[in-house]
Short mmCIF file of C-alpha atoms in Angstrom, two decimals:
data_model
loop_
_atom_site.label_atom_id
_atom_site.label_comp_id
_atom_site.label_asym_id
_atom_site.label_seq_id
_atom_site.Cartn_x
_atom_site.Cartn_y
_atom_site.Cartn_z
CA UNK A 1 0.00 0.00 0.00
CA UNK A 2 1.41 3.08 -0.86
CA UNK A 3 1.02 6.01 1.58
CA UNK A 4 2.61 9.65 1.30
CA UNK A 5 3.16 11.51 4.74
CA UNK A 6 4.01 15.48 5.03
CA UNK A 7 5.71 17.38 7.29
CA UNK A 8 7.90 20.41 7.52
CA UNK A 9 4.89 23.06 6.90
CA UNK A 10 4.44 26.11 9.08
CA UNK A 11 4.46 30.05 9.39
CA UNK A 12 7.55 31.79 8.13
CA UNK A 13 7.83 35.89 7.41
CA UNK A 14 8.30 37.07 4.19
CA UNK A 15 12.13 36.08 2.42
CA UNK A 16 12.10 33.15 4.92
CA UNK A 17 12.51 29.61 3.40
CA UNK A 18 11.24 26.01 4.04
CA UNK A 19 11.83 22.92 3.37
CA UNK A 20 8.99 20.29 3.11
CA UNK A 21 9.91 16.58 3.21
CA UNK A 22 7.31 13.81 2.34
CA UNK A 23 8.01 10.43 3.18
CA UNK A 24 6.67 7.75 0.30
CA UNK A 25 6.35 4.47 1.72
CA UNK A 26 5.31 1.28 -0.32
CA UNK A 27 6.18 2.38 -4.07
CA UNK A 28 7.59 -0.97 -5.74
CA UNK A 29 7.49 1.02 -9.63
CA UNK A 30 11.23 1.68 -10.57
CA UNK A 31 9.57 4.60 -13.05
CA UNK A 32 7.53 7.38 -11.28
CA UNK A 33 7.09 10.96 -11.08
CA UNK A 34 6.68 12.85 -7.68
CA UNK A 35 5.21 16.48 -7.29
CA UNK A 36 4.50 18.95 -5.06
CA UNK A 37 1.34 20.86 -5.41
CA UNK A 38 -0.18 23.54 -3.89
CA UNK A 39 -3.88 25.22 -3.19
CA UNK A 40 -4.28 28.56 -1.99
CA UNK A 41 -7.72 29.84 -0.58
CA UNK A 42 -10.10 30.80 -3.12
CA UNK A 43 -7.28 28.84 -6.05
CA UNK A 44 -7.41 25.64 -8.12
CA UNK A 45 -4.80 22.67 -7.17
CA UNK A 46 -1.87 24.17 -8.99
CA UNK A 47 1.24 22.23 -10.01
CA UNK A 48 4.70 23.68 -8.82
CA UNK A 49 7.46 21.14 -8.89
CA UNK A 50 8.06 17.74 -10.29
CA UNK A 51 10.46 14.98 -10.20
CA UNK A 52 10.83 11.62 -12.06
CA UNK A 53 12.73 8.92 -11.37
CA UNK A 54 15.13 9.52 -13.98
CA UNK A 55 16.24 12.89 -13.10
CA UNK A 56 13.69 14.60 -15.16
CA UNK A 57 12.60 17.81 -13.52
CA UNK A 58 9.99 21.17 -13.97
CA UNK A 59 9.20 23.81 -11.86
CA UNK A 60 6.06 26.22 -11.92
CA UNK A 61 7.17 29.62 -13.35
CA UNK A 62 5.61 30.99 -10.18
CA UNK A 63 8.20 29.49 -8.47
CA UNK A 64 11.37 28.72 -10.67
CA UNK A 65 14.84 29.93 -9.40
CA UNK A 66 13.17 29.78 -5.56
CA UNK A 67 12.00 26.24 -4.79
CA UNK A 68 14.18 23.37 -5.28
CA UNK A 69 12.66 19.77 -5.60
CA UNK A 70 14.83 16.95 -4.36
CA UNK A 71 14.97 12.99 -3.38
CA UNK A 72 16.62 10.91 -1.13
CA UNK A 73 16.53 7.76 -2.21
CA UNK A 74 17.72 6.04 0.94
CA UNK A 75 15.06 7.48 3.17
CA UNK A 76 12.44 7.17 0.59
CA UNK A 77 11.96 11.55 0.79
CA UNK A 78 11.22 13.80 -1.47
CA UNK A 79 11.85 17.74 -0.37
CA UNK A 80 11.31 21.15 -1.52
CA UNK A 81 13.44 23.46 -0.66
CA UNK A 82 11.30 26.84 -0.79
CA UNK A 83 13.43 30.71 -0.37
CA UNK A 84 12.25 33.97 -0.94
CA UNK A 85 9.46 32.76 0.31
CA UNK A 86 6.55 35.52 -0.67
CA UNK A 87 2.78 36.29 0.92
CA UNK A 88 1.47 34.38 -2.72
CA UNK A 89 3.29 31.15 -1.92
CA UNK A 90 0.95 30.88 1.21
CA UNK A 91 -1.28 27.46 0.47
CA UNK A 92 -1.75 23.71 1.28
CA UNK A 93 1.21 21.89 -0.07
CA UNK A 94 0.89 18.36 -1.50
CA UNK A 95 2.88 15.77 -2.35
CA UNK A 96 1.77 13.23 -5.24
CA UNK A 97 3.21 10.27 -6.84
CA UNK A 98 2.46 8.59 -10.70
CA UNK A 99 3.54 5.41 -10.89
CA UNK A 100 5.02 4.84 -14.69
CA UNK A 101 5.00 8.21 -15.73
CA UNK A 102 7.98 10.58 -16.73
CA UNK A 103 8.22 14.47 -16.47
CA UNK A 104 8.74 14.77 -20.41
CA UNK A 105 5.27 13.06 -20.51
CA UNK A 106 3.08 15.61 -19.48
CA UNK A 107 0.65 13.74 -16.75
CA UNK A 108 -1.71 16.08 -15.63
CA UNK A 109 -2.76 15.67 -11.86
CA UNK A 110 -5.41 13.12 -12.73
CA UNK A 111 -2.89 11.15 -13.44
CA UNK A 112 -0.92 10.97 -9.71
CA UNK A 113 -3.09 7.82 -8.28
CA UNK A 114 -1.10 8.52 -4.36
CA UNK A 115 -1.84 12.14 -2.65
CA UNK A 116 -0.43 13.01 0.74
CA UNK A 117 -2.96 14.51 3.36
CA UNK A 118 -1.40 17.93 3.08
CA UNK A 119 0.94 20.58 4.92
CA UNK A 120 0.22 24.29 5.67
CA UNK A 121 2.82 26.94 4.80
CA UNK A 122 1.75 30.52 5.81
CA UNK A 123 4.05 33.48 4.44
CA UNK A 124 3.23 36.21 6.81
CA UNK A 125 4.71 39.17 8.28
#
């Protein structure tokens, strides 16, 4: 069973960072695609940073040159690495997974089967 587990979320001013880790437990594909997504209040799911299992990468252009996506293959992590943080990047972050699917093919979020339960980051001063 695969399960997906936040954590790392909270309330940071302004040009703070954050880094949110999510634990994926239970994946046996050697191809997959992770992803962070976010909603903010009043917004659509958005996509803002994926990562496949063969290196393949793309960020948001909302957030591009701020948040970095990672893995850690020996905890079974994935991370993103948020700076500059700004009042706009305040939502519920999620991390997904796609099992068989690449960055280069273009899933769209119907496509990520495994959803974590969700962190909150707050940008506030």
């Amino acid at each position: 069973q695969v399960q997906l587990a936040e954590s790392g979320g909270g309330s940071v001013q302004p040009g703070g960072s954050l880094t949110l880790s999510c634990v994926i437990s239970g994946n046996a594909y050697k191809q997959y695609l992770m992803g962070w997504f976010r909603r903010a209040p009043g917004k659509e799911r958005e996509e803002i940073a994926l990562l496949d299992s063969y290196g393949g990468i793309k960020y948001a252009d909302s957030v591009k040159a701020r948040f970095t996506i990672s893995e850690d293959n020996s905890k079974n992590t994935l991370y993103l690495q948020m700076n500059s943080l700004k009042s706009e990047d305040t939502a519920m972050y999620y991390c997904a997974l796609a099992q068989g699917w690449l960055v280069r093919e273009m899933p769209t979020q119907a496509h990520f089967g495994y959803w974590g339960q969700g962190i909150q980051v707050t940008v506030s001063s």
